[in-house]
mmCIF file of C-alpha atoms in Angstrom:
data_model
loop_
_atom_site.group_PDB
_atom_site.id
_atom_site.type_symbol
_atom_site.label_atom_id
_atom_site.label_comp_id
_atom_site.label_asym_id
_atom_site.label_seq_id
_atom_site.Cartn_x
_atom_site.Cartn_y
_atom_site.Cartn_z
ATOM 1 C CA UNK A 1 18.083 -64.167 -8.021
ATOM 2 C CA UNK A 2 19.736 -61.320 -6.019
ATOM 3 C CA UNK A 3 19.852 -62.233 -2.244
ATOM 4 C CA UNK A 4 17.596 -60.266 -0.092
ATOM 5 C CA UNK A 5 20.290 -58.576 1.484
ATOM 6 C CA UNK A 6 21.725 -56.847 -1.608
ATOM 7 C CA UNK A 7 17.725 -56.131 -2.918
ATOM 8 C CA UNK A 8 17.544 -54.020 0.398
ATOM 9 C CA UNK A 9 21.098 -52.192 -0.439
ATOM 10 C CA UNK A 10 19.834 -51.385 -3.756
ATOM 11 C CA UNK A 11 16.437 -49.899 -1.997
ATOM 12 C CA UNK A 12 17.354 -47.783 0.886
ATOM 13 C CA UNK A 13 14.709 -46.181 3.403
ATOM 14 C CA UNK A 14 13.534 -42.661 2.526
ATOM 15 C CA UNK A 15 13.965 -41.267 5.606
ATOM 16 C CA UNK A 16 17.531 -42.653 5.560
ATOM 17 C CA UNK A 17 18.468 -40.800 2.286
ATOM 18 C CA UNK A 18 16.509 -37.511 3.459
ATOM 19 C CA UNK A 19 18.829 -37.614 6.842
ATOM 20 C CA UNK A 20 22.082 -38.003 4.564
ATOM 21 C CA UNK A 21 20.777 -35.125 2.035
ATOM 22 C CA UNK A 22 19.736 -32.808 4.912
ATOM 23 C CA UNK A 23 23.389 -33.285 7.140
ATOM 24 C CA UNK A 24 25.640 -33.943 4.216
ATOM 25 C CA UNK A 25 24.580 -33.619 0.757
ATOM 26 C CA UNK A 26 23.422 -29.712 0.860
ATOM 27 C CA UNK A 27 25.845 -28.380 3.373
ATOM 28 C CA UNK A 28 28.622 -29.417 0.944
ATOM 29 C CA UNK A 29 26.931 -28.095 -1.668
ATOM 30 C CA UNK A 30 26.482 -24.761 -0.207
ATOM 31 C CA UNK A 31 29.888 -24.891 1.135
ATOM 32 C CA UNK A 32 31.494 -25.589 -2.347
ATOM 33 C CA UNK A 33 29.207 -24.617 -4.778
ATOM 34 C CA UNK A 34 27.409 -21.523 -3.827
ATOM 35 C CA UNK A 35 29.419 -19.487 -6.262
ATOM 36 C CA UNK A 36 28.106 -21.635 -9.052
ATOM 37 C CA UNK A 37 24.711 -22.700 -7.888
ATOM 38 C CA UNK A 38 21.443 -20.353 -5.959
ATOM 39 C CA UNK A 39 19.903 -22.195 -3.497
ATOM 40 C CA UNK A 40 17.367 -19.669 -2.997
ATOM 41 C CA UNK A 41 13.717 -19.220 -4.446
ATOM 42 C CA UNK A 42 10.761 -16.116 -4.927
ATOM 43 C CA UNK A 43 7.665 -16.327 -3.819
ATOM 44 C CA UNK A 44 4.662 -14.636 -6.260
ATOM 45 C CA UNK A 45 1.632 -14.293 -3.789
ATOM 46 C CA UNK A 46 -0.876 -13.172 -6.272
ATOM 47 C CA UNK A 47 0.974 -14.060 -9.915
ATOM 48 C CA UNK A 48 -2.137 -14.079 -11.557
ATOM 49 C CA UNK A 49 -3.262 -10.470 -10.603
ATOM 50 C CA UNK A 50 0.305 -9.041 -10.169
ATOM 51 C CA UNK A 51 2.491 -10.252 -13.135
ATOM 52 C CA UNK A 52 2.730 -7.581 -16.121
ATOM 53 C CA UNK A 53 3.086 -9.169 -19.323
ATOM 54 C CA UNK A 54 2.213 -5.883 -21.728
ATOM 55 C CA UNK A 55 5.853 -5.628 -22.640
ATOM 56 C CA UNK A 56 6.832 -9.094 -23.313
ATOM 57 C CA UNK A 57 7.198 -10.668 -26.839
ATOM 58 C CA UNK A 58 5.224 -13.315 -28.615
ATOM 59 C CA UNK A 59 7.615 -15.059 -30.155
ATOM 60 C CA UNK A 60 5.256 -18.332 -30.839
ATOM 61 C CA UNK A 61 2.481 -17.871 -33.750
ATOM 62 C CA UNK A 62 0.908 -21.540 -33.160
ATOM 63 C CA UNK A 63 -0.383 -23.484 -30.847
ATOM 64 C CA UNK A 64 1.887 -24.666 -28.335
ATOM 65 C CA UNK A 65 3.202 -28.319 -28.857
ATOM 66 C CA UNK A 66 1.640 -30.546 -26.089
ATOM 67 C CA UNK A 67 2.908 -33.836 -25.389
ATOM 68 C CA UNK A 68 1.231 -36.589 -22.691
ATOM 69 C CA UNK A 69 4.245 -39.292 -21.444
ATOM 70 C CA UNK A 70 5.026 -41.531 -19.292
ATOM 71 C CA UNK A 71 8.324 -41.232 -17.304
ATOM 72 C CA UNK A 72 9.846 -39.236 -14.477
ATOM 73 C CA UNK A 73 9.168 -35.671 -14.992
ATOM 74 C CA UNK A 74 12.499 -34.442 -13.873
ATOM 75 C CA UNK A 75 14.262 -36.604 -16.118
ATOM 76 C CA UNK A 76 12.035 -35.487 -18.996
ATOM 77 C CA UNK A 77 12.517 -32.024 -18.046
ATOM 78 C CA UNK A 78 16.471 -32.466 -18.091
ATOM 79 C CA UNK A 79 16.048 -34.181 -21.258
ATOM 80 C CA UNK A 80 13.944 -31.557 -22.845
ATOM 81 C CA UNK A 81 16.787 -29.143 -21.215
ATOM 82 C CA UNK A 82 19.810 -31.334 -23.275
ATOM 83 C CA UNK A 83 18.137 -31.900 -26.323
ATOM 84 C CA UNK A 84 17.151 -27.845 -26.756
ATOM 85 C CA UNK A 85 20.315 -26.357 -25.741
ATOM 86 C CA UNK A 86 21.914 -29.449 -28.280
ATOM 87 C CA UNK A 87 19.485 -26.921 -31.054
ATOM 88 C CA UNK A 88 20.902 -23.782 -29.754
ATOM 89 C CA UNK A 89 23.920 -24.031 -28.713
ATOM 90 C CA UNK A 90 23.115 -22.490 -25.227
ATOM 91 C CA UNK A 91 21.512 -23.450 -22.143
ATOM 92 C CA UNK A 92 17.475 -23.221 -22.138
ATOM 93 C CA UNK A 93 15.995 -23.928 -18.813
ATOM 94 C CA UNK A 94 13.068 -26.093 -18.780
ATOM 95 C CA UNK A 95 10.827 -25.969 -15.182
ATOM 96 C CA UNK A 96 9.224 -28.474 -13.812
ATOM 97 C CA UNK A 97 5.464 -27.412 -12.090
ATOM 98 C CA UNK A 98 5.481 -29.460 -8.895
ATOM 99 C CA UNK A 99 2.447 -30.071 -6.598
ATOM 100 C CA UNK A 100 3.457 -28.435 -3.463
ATOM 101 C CA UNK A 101 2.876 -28.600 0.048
ATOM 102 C CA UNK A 102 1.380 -25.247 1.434
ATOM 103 C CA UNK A 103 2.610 -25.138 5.190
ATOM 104 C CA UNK A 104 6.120 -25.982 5.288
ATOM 105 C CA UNK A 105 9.303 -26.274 2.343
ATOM 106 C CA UNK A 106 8.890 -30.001 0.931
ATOM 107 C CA UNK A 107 6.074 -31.417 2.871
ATOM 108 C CA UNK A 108 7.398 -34.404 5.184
ATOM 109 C CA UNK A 109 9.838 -34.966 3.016
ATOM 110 C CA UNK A 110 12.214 -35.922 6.034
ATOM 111 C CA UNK A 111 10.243 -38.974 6.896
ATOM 112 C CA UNK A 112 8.617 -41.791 4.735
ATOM 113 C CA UNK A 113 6.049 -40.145 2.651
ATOM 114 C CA UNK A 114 6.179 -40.815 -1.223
ATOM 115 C CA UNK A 115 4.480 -37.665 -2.572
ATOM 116 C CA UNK A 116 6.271 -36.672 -5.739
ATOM 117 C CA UNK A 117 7.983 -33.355 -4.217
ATOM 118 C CA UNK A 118 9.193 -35.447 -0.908
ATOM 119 C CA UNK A 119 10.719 -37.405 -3.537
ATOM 120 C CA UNK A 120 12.054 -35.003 -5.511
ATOM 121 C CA UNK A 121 13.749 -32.720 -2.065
ATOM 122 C CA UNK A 122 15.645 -36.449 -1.079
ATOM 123 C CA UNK A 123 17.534 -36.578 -4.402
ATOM 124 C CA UNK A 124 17.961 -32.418 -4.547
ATOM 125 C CA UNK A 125 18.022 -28.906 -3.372
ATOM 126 C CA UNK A 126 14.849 -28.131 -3.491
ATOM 127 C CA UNK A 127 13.853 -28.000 0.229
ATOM 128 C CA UNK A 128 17.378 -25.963 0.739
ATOM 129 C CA UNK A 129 16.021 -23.396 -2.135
ATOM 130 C CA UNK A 130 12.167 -22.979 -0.689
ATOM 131 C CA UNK A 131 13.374 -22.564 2.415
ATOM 132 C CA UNK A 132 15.575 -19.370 1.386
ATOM 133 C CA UNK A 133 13.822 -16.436 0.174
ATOM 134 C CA UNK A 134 16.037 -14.917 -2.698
ATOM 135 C CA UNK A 135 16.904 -11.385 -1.429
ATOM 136 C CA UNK A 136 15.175 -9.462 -3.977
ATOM 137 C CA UNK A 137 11.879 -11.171 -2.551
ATOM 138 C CA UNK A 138 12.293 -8.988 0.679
ATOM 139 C CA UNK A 139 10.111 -11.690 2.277
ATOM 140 C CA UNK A 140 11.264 -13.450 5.978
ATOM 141 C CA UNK A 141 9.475 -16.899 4.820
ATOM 142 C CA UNK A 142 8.184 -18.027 1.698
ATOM 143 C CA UNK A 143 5.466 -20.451 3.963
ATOM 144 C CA UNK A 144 2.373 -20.712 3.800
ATOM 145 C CA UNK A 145 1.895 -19.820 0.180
ATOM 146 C CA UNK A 146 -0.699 -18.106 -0.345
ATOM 147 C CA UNK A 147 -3.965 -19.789 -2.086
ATOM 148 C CA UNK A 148 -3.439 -18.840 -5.566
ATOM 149 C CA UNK A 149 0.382 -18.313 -5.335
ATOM 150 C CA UNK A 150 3.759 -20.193 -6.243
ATOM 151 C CA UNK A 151 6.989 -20.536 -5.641
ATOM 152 C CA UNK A 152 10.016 -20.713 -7.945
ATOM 153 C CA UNK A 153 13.173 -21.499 -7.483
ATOM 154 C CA UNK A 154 15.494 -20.979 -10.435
ATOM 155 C CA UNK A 155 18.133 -23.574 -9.413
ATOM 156 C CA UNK A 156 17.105 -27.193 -7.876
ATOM 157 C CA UNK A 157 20.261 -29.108 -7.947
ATOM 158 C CA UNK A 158 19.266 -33.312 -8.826
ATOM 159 C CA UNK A 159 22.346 -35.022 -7.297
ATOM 160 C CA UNK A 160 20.503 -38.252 -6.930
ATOM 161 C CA UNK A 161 18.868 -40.949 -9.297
ATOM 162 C CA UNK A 162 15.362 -41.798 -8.911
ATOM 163 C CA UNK A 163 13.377 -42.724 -6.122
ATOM 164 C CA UNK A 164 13.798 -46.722 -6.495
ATOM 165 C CA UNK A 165 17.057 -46.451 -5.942
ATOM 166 C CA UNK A 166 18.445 -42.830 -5.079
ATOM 167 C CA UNK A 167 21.434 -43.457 -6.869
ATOM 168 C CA UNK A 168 24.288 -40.999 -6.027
ATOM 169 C CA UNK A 169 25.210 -38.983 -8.843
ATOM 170 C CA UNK A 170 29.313 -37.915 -9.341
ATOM 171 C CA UNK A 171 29.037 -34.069 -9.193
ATOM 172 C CA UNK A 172 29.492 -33.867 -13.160
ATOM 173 C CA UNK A 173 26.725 -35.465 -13.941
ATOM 174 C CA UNK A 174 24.685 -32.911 -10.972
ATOM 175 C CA UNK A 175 22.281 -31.455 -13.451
ATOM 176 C CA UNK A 176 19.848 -28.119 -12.678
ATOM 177 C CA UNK A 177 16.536 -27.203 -13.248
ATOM 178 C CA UNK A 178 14.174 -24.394 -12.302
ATOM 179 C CA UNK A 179 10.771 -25.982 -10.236
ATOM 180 C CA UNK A 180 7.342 -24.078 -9.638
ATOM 181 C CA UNK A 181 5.793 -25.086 -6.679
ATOM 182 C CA UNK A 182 2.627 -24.794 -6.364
ATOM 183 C CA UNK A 183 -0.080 -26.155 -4.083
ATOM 184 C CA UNK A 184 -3.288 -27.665 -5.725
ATOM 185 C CA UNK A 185 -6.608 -28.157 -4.170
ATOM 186 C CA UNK A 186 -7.031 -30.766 -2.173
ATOM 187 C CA UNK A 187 -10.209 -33.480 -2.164
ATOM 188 C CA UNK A 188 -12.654 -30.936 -3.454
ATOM 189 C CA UNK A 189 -16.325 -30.972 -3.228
ATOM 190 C CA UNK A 190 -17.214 -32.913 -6.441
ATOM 191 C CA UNK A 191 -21.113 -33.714 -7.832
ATOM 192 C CA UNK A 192 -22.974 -36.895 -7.099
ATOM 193 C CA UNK A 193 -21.048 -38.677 -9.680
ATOM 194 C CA UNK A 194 -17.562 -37.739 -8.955
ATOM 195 C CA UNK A 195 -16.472 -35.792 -12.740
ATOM 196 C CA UNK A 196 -17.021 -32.507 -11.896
ATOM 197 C CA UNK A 197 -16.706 -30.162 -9.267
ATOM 198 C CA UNK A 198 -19.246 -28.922 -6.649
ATOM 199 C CA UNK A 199 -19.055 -25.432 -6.541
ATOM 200 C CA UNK A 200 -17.752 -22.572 -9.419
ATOM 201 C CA UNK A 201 -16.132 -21.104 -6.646
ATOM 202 C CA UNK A 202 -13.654 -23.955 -6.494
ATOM 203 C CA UNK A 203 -13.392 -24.624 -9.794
ATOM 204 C CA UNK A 204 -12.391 -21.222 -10.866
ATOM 205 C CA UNK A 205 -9.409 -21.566 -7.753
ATOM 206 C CA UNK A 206 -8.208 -24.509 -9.269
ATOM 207 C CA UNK A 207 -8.336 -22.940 -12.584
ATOM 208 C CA UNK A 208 -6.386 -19.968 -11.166
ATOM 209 C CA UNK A 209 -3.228 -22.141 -9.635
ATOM 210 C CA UNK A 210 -3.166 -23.860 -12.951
ATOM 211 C CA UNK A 211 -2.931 -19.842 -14.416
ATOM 212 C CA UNK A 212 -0.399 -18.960 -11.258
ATOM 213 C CA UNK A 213 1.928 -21.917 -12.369
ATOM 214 C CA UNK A 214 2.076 -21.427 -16.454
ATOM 215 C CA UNK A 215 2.187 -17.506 -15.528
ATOM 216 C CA UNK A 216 5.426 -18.242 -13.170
ATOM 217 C CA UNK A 217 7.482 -19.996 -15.527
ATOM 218 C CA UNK A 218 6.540 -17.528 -18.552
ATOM 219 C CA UNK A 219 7.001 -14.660 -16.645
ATOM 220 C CA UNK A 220 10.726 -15.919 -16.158
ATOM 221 C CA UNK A 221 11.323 -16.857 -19.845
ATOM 222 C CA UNK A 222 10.533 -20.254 -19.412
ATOM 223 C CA UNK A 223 9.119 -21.492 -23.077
ATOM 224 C CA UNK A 224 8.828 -25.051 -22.515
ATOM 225 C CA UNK A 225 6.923 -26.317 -19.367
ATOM 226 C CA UNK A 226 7.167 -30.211 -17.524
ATOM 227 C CA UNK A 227 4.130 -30.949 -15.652
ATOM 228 C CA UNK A 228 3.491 -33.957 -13.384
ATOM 229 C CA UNK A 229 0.429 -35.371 -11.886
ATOM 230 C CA UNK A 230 -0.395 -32.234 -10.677
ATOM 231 C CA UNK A 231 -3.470 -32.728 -8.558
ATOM 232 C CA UNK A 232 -4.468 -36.174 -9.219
ATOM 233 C CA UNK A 233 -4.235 -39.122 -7.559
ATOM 234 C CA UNK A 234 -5.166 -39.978 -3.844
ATOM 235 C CA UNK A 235 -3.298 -37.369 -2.436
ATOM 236 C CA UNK A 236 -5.304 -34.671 -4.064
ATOM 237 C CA UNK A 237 -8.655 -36.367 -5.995
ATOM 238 C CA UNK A 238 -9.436 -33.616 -8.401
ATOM 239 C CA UNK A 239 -11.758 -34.708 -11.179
ATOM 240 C CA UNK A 240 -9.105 -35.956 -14.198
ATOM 241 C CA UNK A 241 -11.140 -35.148 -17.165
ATOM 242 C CA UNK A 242 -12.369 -31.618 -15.811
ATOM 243 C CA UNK A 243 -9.134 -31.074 -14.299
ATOM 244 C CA UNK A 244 -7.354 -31.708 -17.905
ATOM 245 C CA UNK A 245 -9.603 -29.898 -19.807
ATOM 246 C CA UNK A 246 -9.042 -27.083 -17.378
ATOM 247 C CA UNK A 247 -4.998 -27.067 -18.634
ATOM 248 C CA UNK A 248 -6.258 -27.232 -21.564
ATOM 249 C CA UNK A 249 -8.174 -24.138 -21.744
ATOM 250 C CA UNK A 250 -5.676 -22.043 -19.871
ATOM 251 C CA UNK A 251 -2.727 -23.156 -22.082
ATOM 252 C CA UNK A 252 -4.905 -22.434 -25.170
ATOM 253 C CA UNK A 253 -6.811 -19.302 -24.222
ATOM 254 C CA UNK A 254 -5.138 -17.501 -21.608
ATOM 255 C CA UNK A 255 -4.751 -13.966 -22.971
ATOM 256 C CA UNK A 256 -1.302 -13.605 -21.287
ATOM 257 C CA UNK A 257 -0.172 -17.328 -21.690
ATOM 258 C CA UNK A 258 -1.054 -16.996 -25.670
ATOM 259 C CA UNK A 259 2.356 -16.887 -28.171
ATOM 260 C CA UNK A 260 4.582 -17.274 -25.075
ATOM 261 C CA UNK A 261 4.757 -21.243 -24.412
ATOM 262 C CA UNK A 262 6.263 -23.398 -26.881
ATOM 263 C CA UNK A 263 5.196 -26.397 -25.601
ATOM 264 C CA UNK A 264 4.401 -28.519 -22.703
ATOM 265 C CA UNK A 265 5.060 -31.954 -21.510
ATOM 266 C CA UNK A 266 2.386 -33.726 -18.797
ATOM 267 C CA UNK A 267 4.310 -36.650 -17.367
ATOM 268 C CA UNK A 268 2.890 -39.482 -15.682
ATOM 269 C CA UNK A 269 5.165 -41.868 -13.553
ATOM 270 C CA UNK A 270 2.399 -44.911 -13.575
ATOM 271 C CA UNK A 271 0.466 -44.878 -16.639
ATOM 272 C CA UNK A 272 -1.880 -47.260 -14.505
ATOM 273 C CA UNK A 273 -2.886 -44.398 -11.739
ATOM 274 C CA UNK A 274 -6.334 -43.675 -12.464
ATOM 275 C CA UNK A 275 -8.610 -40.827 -10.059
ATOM 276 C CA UNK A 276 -11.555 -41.603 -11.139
ATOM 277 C CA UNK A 277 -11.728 -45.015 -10.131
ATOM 278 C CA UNK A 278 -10.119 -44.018 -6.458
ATOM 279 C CA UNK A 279 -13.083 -41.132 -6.514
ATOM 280 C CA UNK A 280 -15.558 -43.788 -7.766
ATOM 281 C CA UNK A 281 -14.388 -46.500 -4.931
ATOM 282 C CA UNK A 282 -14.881 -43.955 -2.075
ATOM 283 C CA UNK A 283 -18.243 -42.836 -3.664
ATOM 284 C CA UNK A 284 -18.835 -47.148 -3.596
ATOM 285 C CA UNK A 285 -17.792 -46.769 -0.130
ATOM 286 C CA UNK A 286 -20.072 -43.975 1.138
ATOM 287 C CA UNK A 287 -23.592 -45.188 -0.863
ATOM 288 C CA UNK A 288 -22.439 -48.658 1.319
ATOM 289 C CA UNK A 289 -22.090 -47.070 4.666
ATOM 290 C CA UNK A 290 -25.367 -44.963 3.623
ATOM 291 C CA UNK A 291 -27.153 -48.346 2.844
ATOM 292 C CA UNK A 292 -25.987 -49.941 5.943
ATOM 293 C CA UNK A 293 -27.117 -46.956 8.178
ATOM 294 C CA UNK A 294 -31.082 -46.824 6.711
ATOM 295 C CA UNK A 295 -31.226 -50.447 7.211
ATOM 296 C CA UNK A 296 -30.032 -49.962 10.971
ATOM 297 C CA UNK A 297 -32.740 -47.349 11.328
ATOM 298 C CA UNK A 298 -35.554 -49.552 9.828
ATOM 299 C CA UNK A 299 -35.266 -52.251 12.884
ATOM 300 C CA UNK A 300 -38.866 -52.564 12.422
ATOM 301 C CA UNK A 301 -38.700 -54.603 9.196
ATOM 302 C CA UNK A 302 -38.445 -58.131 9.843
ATOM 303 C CA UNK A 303 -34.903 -60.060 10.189
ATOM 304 C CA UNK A 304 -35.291 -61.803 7.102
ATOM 305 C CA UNK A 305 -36.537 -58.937 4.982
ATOM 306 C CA UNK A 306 -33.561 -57.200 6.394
ATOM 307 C CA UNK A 307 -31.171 -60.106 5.519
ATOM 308 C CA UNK A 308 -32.572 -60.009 2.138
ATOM 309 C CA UNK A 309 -31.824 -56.480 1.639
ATOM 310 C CA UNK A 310 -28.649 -56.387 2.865
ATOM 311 C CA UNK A 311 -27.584 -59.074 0.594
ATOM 312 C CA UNK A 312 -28.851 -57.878 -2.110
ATOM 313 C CA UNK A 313 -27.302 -54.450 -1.412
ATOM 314 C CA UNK A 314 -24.296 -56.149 -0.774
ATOM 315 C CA UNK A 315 -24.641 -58.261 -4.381
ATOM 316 C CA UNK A 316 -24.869 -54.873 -5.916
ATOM 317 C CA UNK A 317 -22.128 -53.028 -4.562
ATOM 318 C CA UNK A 318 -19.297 -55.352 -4.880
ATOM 319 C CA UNK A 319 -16.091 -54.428 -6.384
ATOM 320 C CA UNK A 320 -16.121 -56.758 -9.324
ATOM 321 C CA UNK A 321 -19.435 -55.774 -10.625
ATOM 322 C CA UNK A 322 -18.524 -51.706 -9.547
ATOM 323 C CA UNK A 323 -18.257 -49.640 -12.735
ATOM 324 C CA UNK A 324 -14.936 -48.136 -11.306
ATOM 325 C CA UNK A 325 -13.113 -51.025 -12.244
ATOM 326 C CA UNK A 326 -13.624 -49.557 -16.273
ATOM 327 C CA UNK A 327 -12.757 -46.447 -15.487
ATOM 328 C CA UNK A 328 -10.034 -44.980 -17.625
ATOM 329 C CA UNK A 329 -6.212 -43.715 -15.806
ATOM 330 C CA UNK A 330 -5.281 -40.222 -15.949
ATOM 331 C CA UNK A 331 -3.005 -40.642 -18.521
ATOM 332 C CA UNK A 332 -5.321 -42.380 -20.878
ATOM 333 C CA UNK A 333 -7.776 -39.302 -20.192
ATOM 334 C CA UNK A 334 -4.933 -36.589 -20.737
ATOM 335 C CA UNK A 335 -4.066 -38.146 -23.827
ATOM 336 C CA UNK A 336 -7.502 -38.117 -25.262
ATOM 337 C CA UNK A 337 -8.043 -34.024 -24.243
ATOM 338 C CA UNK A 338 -4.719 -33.331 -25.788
ATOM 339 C CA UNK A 339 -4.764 -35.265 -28.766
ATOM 340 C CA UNK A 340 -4.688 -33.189 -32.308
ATOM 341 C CA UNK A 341 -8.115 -33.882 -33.114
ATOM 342 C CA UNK A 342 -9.512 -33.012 -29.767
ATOM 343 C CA UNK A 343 -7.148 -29.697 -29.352
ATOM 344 C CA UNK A 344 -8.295 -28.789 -33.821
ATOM 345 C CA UNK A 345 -11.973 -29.333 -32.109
ATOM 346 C CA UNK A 346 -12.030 -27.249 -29.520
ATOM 347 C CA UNK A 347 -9.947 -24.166 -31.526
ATOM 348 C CA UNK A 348 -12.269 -24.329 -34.407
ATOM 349 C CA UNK A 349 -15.380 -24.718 -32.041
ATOM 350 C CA UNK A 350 -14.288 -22.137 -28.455
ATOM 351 C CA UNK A 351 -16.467 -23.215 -25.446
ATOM 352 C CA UNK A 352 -19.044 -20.686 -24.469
ATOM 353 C CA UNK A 353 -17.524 -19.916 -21.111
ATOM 354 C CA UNK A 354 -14.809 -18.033 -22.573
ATOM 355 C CA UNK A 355 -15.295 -14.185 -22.441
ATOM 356 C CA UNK A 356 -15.670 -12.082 -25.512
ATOM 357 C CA UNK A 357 -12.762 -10.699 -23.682
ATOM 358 C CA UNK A 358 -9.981 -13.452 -24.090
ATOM 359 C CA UNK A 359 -11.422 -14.282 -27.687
ATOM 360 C CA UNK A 360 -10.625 -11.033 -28.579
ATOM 361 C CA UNK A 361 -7.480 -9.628 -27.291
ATOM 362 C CA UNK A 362 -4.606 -9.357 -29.445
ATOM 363 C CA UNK A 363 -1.723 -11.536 -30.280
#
């Protein structure tokens, strides 16, 4: 059994690593490798309304490939890079679409938090490369991003291992990959039972950053696409099911997105994270706090009657009898919307929502 001393060299503090990336790490980088590596990145404001696609091919006839896995999305990504330019015989790019933080390059990446794109700017360029506009951008900051915009930036440089361990990486074995931040929404208004959202309004925005992301990478000549947990979790609480079968319909019936993606990857780090049972336990939380209040207000009752309804209120709210507890994880659910069957289902039979519009434009 490793001594504890050696278990906490193997695990070293995140703020610790960020303070060696930020001093050391990307200074020599820039200072050494500039001429090889950009550590820049564009900003697209409005990508969904300002991206021209009417002279760009469609090289793809079916259906784009969709895969749900478990693993680190960069390292899927840079596996999906090796194993396509192995079929080549030249390099072929493959980004990564990274929840982003909307005020500032990286989030609080400096200090302890564990959000994936913290993680992702201790082991890499990426906070280097969002905070540089490219030149052609002509912008002074790339912060905030607008609502429905993105950022990409073409080279992130990975020159560390994963998170557990941060691993320093010997510069041949640096490896680079474009990443597409984008910011999703965050603990939306969701109906009384937590699937769906509230409002149209803020379904349609989520469905547009989903749009501004895909459109980013294709719009670059990006063919295949890595996407985290974009939006899920605690962090961000959108529905999982409506939230998948959102993807779903934008990689499958976006006019512009149609015959230009070969396929895309959604990678989960811990099969075992599930939303809906973090949306059902604070729904739990809230009827309890609810209960508690109306029995405060009816004093009048007697003591005993209101000892016997707290108890029982109590009985029927606990967590091992609360249906969250059978609620599926967001990989489970992703799997199920993109499965064959379910993806031959919904092409043979299109949802209603979709405007004559998109059915009909050309290939």
């Amino acid at each position: 059994m490793p001594s504890s001393s050696s278990s906490s060299r193997s695990k070293p503090k995140a703020s610790e690593v960020a303070a060696e990336t930020r001093r050391t790490c990307i200074p020599l980088i820039r200072a050494n490798y500039s001429h090889i590596y950009r550590l820049d990145s564009t900003l697209y404001p409005q990508p969904v309304d300002q991206l021209d696609f009417s002279q760009y091919p469609r090289p793809f006839s079916r259906t784009p490939a969709i895969y749900v896995r478990n693993g680190d999305p960069v390292k899927v990504a840079l596996e999906w890079q090796a194993h396509f330019a192995a079929q080549s015989g030249e390099p072929v790019p493959v980004p990564f679409i990274c929840a982003a933080n909307d005020k500032r390059p990286g989030g609080d990446w400096e200090t302890g938090v564990i959000g994936y794109e913290e993680r992702l700017c201790r082991r890499s360029t990426l906070s280097a490369s969002l905070s540089t506009p490219s030149p052609e951008s002509y912008c002074q900051t790339n912060y905030p991003i607008p609502i429905e915009g993105g950022i990409l930036s073409e080279e992130v440089v990975v020159f560390r291992g994963p998170h557990d361990r941060y691993e320093k990486l010997p510069p041949q074995e640096w490896r680079v990959l474009p990443v597409c931040s984008v910011p999703p929404v965050r603990w939306p208004k969701l109906t009384q039972n937590g699937t769906k959202y509230s409002f149209a309004e803020e379904r349609d925005m989520v469905k547009n950053k989903l749009r501004a992301a895909l459109r980013i990478c294709v719009y670059n000549n990006y063919a295949n696409i890595v996407v985290g947990d974009f939006g899920l979790g605690n962090g961000y609480r959108n529905p999982p099911q409506e939230l998948a079968e959102l993807w779903r319909e934008v990689v499958l019936w976006d006019a512009d997105l149609r015959g230009r993606i070969q396929s895309i990857a959604f990678v989960f780090e811990d099969p075992n994270q599930s939303t809906a049972r973090l949306i059902q336990d604070d729904l739990a939380k809230k009827s309890r706090h609810g209960s508690k209040s109306k029995s405060k207000s009816g004093s009048s009752s007697s003591s005993s009657s209101s000892s016997s309804s707290s108890s029982s209120s109590s009985s029927n709210s606990s967590p091992s009898s609360s249906p969250s507890s059978n609620k599926p994880t967001d990989m489970e659910i992703y799997s199920y919307i993109f499965h064959d069957e379910e993806i031959q289902r919904v092409l043979t039979q299109p949802d209603p929502r979709y405007g004559l519009g998109t059915l009909m434009s050309p290939m």
